């Protein structure tokens, strides 16, 4: 069996222990934890396209084959108890746990795995992870508890990729009744059937989703009796509700920390998110296809001042595309592009842009005009959008600040590729995310970046399990990204969890990443 790739293996050490250790106290059983969602989940089917709220709740109800343990940041078995691959990385075999059951009591088998992955591979299903399966030639069951995946090309990261969400296993006996996954409307919106630690009890879309513990969960019954996910779009309202005891677990912005300091009911925990805020162009738009224009826009932003304004004391600026905490990947040979509006104007002039009588940049009779799409409810990005608008206007661009509901038009324009520019955040939980974000066919490449050299380096990286070679390829890829501007890394993020002091055993990580291990979380005083 190939040695499992350690997902950011050095991370816990380099951060001095990112993950919070389980409490020394004996865990207590019982109680219900209230968790906030920014939007109502778009789908309770993890395979279909959705957004963060869906990912959070689905990871409590559905099980991937592999998972990144948020306490250790290591890749671990989950629904698959183990796996192996052949020498050239073209055949993978996953062995399913024999004690895994669906929430309706039926056993989970290899037929469910094959059914799910075949559905993901079907372009008509519109599955979010279709690009992850482009190199899959065949999926074959080997008895009731093993499945073999045959690839057309070597792929060193298949096990990592299956842990990242969107490939959780679906119940064949439920979804085979429908021609398409999306046709199972009731299961996808109110009555999902999964195999995870919690199962749906009551769903009121737009308000809350009440879940109860799964006593047959294959890793053991959760300590908690239940979870309630409440839809609370406004960040300040979420803080108010955690102070009032109406929520137990939220992610909070640094600017909100004063509101909870000194409150005996609330505990705060800082953590490195492995995420960075980005300004992304739609590279199908001719306005942004000139490298000089994109470079000018980088120089137009004072990112150090932006960071201190939006999230003072938390995070850092960098032009690398991998977090500093990932120490096993060598630093690329790059130099941070400091704020330089004079250089920005010079590059724009070299690209043929001239200032008209109204002070707006113009080329061939057309003004340099665009919108920045911002997701409503994200406190940081709402501020960032206004600040970027001013920076770009200072060099002669006409910019509209366009705020939209994340679960509505923001998501729609992102998925359909109709935005002009947008604000978002990218994460780098493992090296395969480099492929998801920057491969020409990567499913998270919503900026339509395409670079044959990057594609070639990614292909070479997939063909070896040698970690030293992975590190070298990642360095080269970052240097190519630095030179070609797929987006602007504004700053790397640190975040804050605000939790009820009774909440124990949770990892210092994004709420979404903690959900597969929600069975370990417990409440003191029950």
PDB file of N, CA, C and O in Angstrom, residues 468-512:
ATOM      1  N   UNK A 468       9.508  15.155  -2.443  1.00  0.00           N
ATOM      2  CA  UNK A 468      10.523  16.148  -2.804  1.00  0.00           C
ATOM      3  C   UNK A 468      10.235  16.723  -4.188  1.00  0.00           C
ATOM      4  O   UNK A 468      10.362  17.939  -4.409  1.00  0.00           O
ATOM      5  N   UNK A 469       9.855  15.858  -5.111  1.00  0.00           N
ATOM      6  CA  UNK A 469       9.490  16.333  -6.442  1.00  0.00           C
ATOM      7  C   UNK A 469       8.231  17.186  -6.400  1.00  0.00           C
ATOM      8  O   UNK A 469       8.124  18.189  -7.109  1.00  0.00           O
ATOM      9  N   UNK A 470       7.255  16.794  -5.579  1.00  0.00           N
ATOM     10  CA  UNK A 470       6.055  17.620  -5.416  1.00  0.00           C
ATOM     11  C   UNK A 470       6.435  19.039  -4.987  1.00  0.00           C
ATOM     12  O   UNK A 470       5.911  20.033  -5.509  1.00  0.00           O
ATOM     13  N   UNK A 471       7.327  19.129  -4.020  1.00  0.00           N
ATOM     14  CA  UNK A 471       7.740  20.433  -3.507  1.00  0.00           C
ATOM     15  C   UNK A 471       8.383  21.273  -4.605  1.00  0.00           C
ATOM     16  O   UNK A 471       8.111  22.478  -4.727  1.00  0.00           O
ATOM     17  N   UNK A 472       9.220  20.662  -5.424  1.00  0.00           N
ATOM     18  CA  UNK A 472       9.880  21.395  -6.495  1.00  0.00           C
ATOM     19  C   UNK A 472       8.887  21.850  -7.554  1.00  0.00           C
ATOM     20  O   UNK A 472       8.952  22.981  -8.054  1.00  0.00           O
ATOM     21  N   UNK A 473       7.944  20.981  -7.907  1.00  0.00           N
ATOM     22  CA  UNK A 473       6.912  21.379  -8.874  1.00  0.00           C
ATOM     23  C   UNK A 473       6.067  22.532  -8.326  1.00  0.00           C
ATOM     24  O   UNK A 473       5.725  23.473  -9.056  1.00  0.00           O
ATOM     25  N   UNK A 474       5.738  22.469  -7.041  1.00  0.00           N
ATOM     26  CA  UNK A 474       4.927  23.545  -6.451  1.00  0.00           C
ATOM     27  C   UNK A 474       5.673  24.872  -6.475  1.00  0.00           C
ATOM     28  O   UNK A 474       5.071  25.933  -6.691  1.00  0.00           O
ATOM     29  N   UNK A 475       6.977  24.836  -6.253  1.00  0.00           N
ATOM     30  CA  UNK A 475       7.763  26.074  -6.342  1.00  0.00           C
ATOM     31  C   UNK A 475       7.716  26.637  -7.763  1.00  0.00           C
ATOM     32  O   UNK A 475       7.478  27.838  -7.960  1.00  0.00           O
ATOM     33  N   UNK A 476       7.919  25.787  -8.764  1.00  0.00           N
ATOM     34  CA  UNK A 476       7.910  26.250 -10.153  1.00  0.00           C
ATOM     35  C   UNK A 476       6.532  26.791 -10.553  1.00  0.00           C
ATOM     36  O   UNK A 476       6.437  27.811 -11.257  1.00  0.00           O
ATOM     37  N   UNK A 477       5.487  26.110 -10.123  1.00  0.00           N
ATOM     38  CA  UNK A 477       4.134  26.566 -10.460  1.00  0.00           C
ATOM     39  C   UNK A 477       3.880  27.946  -9.871  1.00  0.00           C
ATOM     40  O   UNK A 477       3.333  28.835 -10.539  1.00  0.00           O
ATOM     41  N   UNK A 478       4.283  28.154  -8.633  1.00  0.00           N
ATOM     42  CA  UNK A 478       4.065  29.461  -8.007  1.00  0.00           C
ATOM     43  C   UNK A 478       4.816  30.569  -8.743  1.00  0.00           C
ATOM     44  O   UNK A 478       4.299  31.682  -8.891  1.00  0.00           O
ATOM     45  N   UNK A 479       6.023  30.275  -9.203  1.00  0.00           N
ATOM     46  CA  UNK A 479       6.787  31.285  -9.938  1.00  0.00           C
ATOM     47  C   UNK A 479       6.102  31.636 -11.261  1.00  0.00           C
ATOM     48  O   UNK A 479       6.096  32.799 -11.668  1.00  0.00           O
ATOM     49  N   UNK A 480       5.494  30.640 -11.903  1.00  0.00           N
ATOM     50  CA  UNK A 480       4.765  30.905 -13.141  1.00  0.00           C
ATOM     51  C   UNK A 480       3.488  31.698 -12.868  1.00  0.00           C
ATOM     52  O   UNK A 480       3.136  32.614 -13.618  1.00  0.00           O
ATOM     53  N   UNK A 481       2.797  31.384 -11.789  1.00  0.00           N
ATOM     54  CA  UNK A 481       1.596  32.144 -11.418  1.00  0.00           C
ATOM     55  C   UNK A 481       1.960  33.589 -11.093  1.00  0.00           C
ATOM     56  O   UNK A 481       1.245  34.524 -11.472  1.00  0.00           O
ATOM     57  N   UNK A 482       3.059  33.772 -10.393  1.00  0.00           N
ATOM     58  CA  UNK A 482       3.519  35.121 -10.039  1.00  0.00           C
ATOM     59  C   UNK A 482       3.742  35.961 -11.297  1.00  0.00           C
ATOM     60  O   UNK A 482       3.454  37.163 -11.320  1.00  0.00           O
ATOM     61  N   UNK A 483       4.229  35.319 -12.359  1.00  0.00           N
ATOM     62  CA  UNK A 483       4.562  36.052 -13.584  1.00  0.00           C
ATOM     63  C   UNK A 483       3.359  36.289 -14.481  1.00  0.00           C
ATOM     64  O   UNK A 483       3.424  37.132 -15.384  1.00  0.00           O
ATOM     65  N   UNK A 484       2.252  35.581 -14.231  1.00  0.00           N
ATOM     66  CA  UNK A 484       1.130  35.636 -15.183  1.00  0.00           C
ATOM     67  C   UNK A 484      -0.189  36.080 -14.564  1.00  0.00           C
ATOM     68  O   UNK A 484      -1.195  36.160 -15.273  1.00  0.00           O
ATOM     69  N   UNK A 485      -0.250  36.336 -13.266  1.00  0.00           N
ATOM     70  CA  UNK A 485      -1.381  37.020 -12.620  1.00  0.00           C
ATOM     71  C   UNK A 485      -2.740  36.339 -12.850  1.00  0.00           C
ATOM     72  O   UNK A 485      -3.629  36.923 -13.473  1.00  0.00           O
ATOM     73  N   UNK A 486      -2.959  35.136 -12.317  1.00  0.00           N
ATOM     74  CA  UNK A 486      -4.301  34.553 -12.408  1.00  0.00           C
ATOM     75  C   UNK A 486      -5.313  35.305 -11.546  1.00  0.00           C
ATOM     76  O   UNK A 486      -6.502  35.364 -11.859  1.00  0.00           O
ATOM     77  N   UNK A 487      -4.846  35.878 -10.451  1.00  0.00           N
ATOM     78  CA  UNK A 487      -5.650  36.724  -9.572  1.00  0.00           C
ATOM     79  C   UNK A 487      -4.684  37.495  -8.685  1.00  0.00           C
ATOM     80  O   UNK A 487      -3.461  37.326  -8.801  1.00  0.00           O
ATOM     81  N   UNK A 488      -5.217  38.325  -7.816  1.00  0.00           N
ATOM     82  CA  UNK A 488      -4.364  39.068  -6.881  1.00  0.00           C
ATOM     83  C   UNK A 488      -4.572  38.523  -5.475  1.00  0.00           C
ATOM     84  O   UNK A 488      -5.664  38.659  -4.908  1.00  0.00           O
ATOM     85  N   UNK A 489      -3.549  37.892  -4.882  1.00  0.00           N
ATOM     86  CA  UNK A 489      -3.663  37.509  -3.462  1.00  0.00           C
ATOM     87  C   UNK A 489      -3.597  38.787  -2.610  1.00  0.00           C
ATOM     88  O   UNK A 489      -2.563  39.435  -2.535  1.00  0.00           O
ATOM     89  N   UNK A 490      -4.695  39.159  -2.011  1.00  0.00           N
ATOM     90  CA  UNK A 490      -4.738  40.399  -1.234  1.00  0.00           C
ATOM     91  C   UNK A 490      -4.046  40.224   0.110  1.00  0.00           C
ATOM     92  O   UNK A 490      -3.229  41.042   0.501  1.00  0.00           O
ATOM     93  N   UNK A 491      -4.400  39.159   0.836  1.00  0.00           N
ATOM     94  CA  UNK A 491      -3.695  38.835   2.075  1.00  0.00           C
ATOM     95  C   UNK A 491      -4.124  37.443   2.532  1.00  0.00           C
ATOM     96  O   UNK A 491      -5.200  36.951   2.202  1.00  0.00           O
ATOM     97  N   UNK A 492      -3.225  36.807   3.289  1.00  0.00           N
ATOM     98  CA  UNK A 492      -3.536  35.528   3.914  1.00  0.00           C
ATOM     99  C   UNK A 492      -4.269  35.782   5.223  1.00  0.00           C
ATOM    100  O   UNK A 492      -3.952  36.698   5.971  1.00  0.00           O
ATOM    101  N   UNK A 493      -5.244  34.924   5.494  1.00  0.00           N
ATOM    102  CA  UNK A 493      -6.209  35.186   6.550  1.00  0.00           C
ATOM    103  C   UNK A 493      -5.925  34.398   7.823  1.00  0.00           C
ATOM    104  O   UNK A 493      -5.589  33.227   7.764  1.00  0.00           O
ATOM    105  N   UNK A 494      -6.079  35.069   8.936  1.00  0.00           N
ATOM    106  CA  UNK A 494      -6.269  34.396  10.208  1.00  0.00           C
ATOM    107  C   UNK A 494      -7.713  34.653  10.612  1.00  0.00           C
ATOM    108  O   UNK A 494      -8.284  35.685  10.286  1.00  0.00           O
ATOM    109  N   UNK A 495      -8.306  33.691  11.285  1.00  0.00           N
ATOM    110  CA  UNK A 495      -9.702  33.835  11.675  1.00  0.00           C
ATOM    111  C   UNK A 495      -9.842  33.569  13.166  1.00  0.00           C
ATOM    112  O   UNK A 495      -8.923  33.081  13.832  1.00  0.00           O
ATOM    113  N   UNK A 496     -11.016  33.856  13.652  1.00  0.00           N
ATOM    114  CA  UNK A 496     -11.322  33.688  15.066  1.00  0.00           C
ATOM    115  C   UNK A 496     -12.606  32.878  15.198  1.00  0.00           C
ATOM    116  O   UNK A 496     -13.606  33.180  14.538  1.00  0.00           O
ATOM    117  N   UNK A 497     -12.554  31.850  16.022  1.00  0.00           N
ATOM    118  CA  UNK A 497     -13.764  31.155  16.429  1.00  0.00           C
ATOM    119  C   UNK A 497     -14.269  31.780  17.714  1.00  0.00           C
ATOM    120  O   UNK A 497     -13.480  32.068  18.628  1.00  0.00           O
ATOM    121  N   UNK A 498     -15.555  32.004  17.792  1.00  0.00           N
ATOM    122  CA  UNK A 498     -16.196  32.398  19.046  1.00  0.00           C
ATOM    123  C   UNK A 498     -17.143  31.266  19.426  1.00  0.00           C
ATOM    124  O   UNK A 498     -18.046  30.923  18.654  1.00  0.00           O
ATOM    125  N   UNK A 499     -16.907  30.666  20.585  1.00  0.00           N
ATOM    126  CA  UNK A 499     -17.684  29.507  20.996  1.00  0.00           C
ATOM    127  C   UNK A 499     -18.205  29.676  22.414  1.00  0.00           C
ATOM    128  O   UNK A 499     -17.605  30.370  23.236  1.00  0.00           O
ATOM    129  N   UNK A 500     -19.307  29.013  22.692  1.00  0.00           N
ATOM    130  CA  UNK A 500     -19.802  28.919  24.054  1.00  0.00           C
ATOM    131  C   UNK A 500     -18.749  28.196  24.888  1.00  0.00           C
ATOM    132  O   UNK A 500     -18.174  27.193  24.451  1.00  0.00           O
ATOM    133  N   UNK A 501     -18.475  28.684  26.076  1.00  0.00           N
ATOM    134  CA  UNK A 501     -17.422  28.089  26.909  1.00  0.00           C
ATOM    135  C   UNK A 501     -17.740  26.647  27.293  1.00  0.00           C
ATOM    136  O   UNK A 501     -16.845  25.909  27.701  1.00  0.00           O
ATOM    137  N   UNK A 502     -18.979  26.231  27.149  1.00  0.00           N
ATOM    138  CA  UNK A 502     -19.335  24.832  27.436  1.00  0.00           C
ATOM    139  C   UNK A 502     -18.895  23.900  26.306  1.00  0.00           C
ATOM    140  O   UNK A 502     -18.789  22.692  26.507  1.00  0.00           O
ATOM    141  N   UNK A 503     -18.660  24.452  25.117  1.00  0.00           N
ATOM    142  CA  UNK A 503     -18.314  23.632  23.958  1.00  0.00           C
ATOM    143  C   UNK A 503     -16.882  23.126  24.089  1.00  0.00           C
ATOM    144  O   UNK A 503     -15.944  23.901  24.246  1.00  0.00           O
ATOM    145  N   UNK A 504     -16.702  21.822  23.987  1.00  0.00           N
ATOM    146  CA  UNK A 504     -15.409  21.188  24.204  1.00  0.00           C
ATOM    147  C   UNK A 504     -15.064  20.258  23.034  1.00  0.00           C
ATOM    148  O   UNK A 504     -15.943  19.749  22.343  1.00  0.00           O
ATOM    149  N   UNK A 505     -13.748  20.035  22.851  1.00  0.00           N
ATOM    150  CA  UNK A 505     -13.297  19.040  21.891  1.00  0.00           C
ATOM    151  C   UNK A 505     -13.299  19.492  20.448  1.00  0.00           C
ATOM    152  O   UNK A 505     -13.032  18.686  19.550  1.00  0.00           O
ATOM    153  N   UNK A 506     -13.566  20.777  20.179  1.00  0.00           N
ATOM    154  CA  UNK A 506     -13.606  21.242  18.791  1.00  0.00           C
ATOM    155  C   UNK A 506     -12.194  21.589  18.319  1.00  0.00           C
ATOM    156  O   UNK A 506     -11.345  22.011  19.106  1.00  0.00           O
ATOM    157  N   UNK A 507     -11.903  21.419  17.024  1.00  0.00           N
ATOM    158  CA  UNK A 507     -10.587  21.786  16.506  1.00  0.00           C
ATOM    159  C   UNK A 507     -10.508  23.272  16.195  1.00  0.00           C
ATOM    160  O   UNK A 507     -11.520  23.909  15.888  1.00  0.00           O
ATOM    161  N   UNK A 508      -9.311  23.826  16.276  1.00  0.00           N
ATOM    162  CA  UNK A 508      -9.094  25.215  15.870  1.00  0.00           C
ATOM    163  C   UNK A 508      -8.957  25.229  14.356  1.00  0.00           C
ATOM    164  O   UNK A 508      -7.868  25.157  13.790  1.00  0.00           O
ATOM    165  N   UNK A 509     -10.091  25.292  13.687  1.00  0.00           N
ATOM    166  CA  UNK A 509     -10.136  25.185  12.228  1.00  0.00           C
ATOM    167  C   UNK A 509     -11.429  25.805  11.742  1.00  0.00           C
ATOM    168  O   UNK A 509     -12.319  26.144  12.533  1.00  0.00           O
ATOM    169  N   UNK A 510     -11.533  25.967  10.418  1.00  0.00           N
ATOM    170  CA  UNK A 510     -12.790  26.425   9.854  1.00  0.00           C
ATOM    171  C   UNK A 510     -13.918  25.479  10.266  1.00  0.00           C
ATOM    172  O   UNK A 510     -13.724  24.259  10.360  1.00  0.00           O
ATOM    173  N   UNK A 511     -15.101  26.025  10.504  1.00  0.00           N
ATOM    174  CA  UNK A 511     -16.227  25.195  10.929  1.00  0.00           C
ATOM    175  C   UNK A 511     -16.481  24.082   9.921  1.00  0.00           C
ATOM    176  O   UNK A 511     -16.717  22.927  10.292  1.00  0.00           O
ATOM    177  N   UNK A 512     -16.415  24.393   8.631  1.00  0.00           N
ATOM    178  CA  UNK A 512     -16.651  23.374   7.605  1.00  0.00           C
ATOM    179  C   UNK A 512     -15.687  22.197   7.772  1.00  0.00           C
ATOM    180  O   UNK A 512     -16.103  21.039   7.727  1.00  0.00           O
TER     181      UNK A 512
END
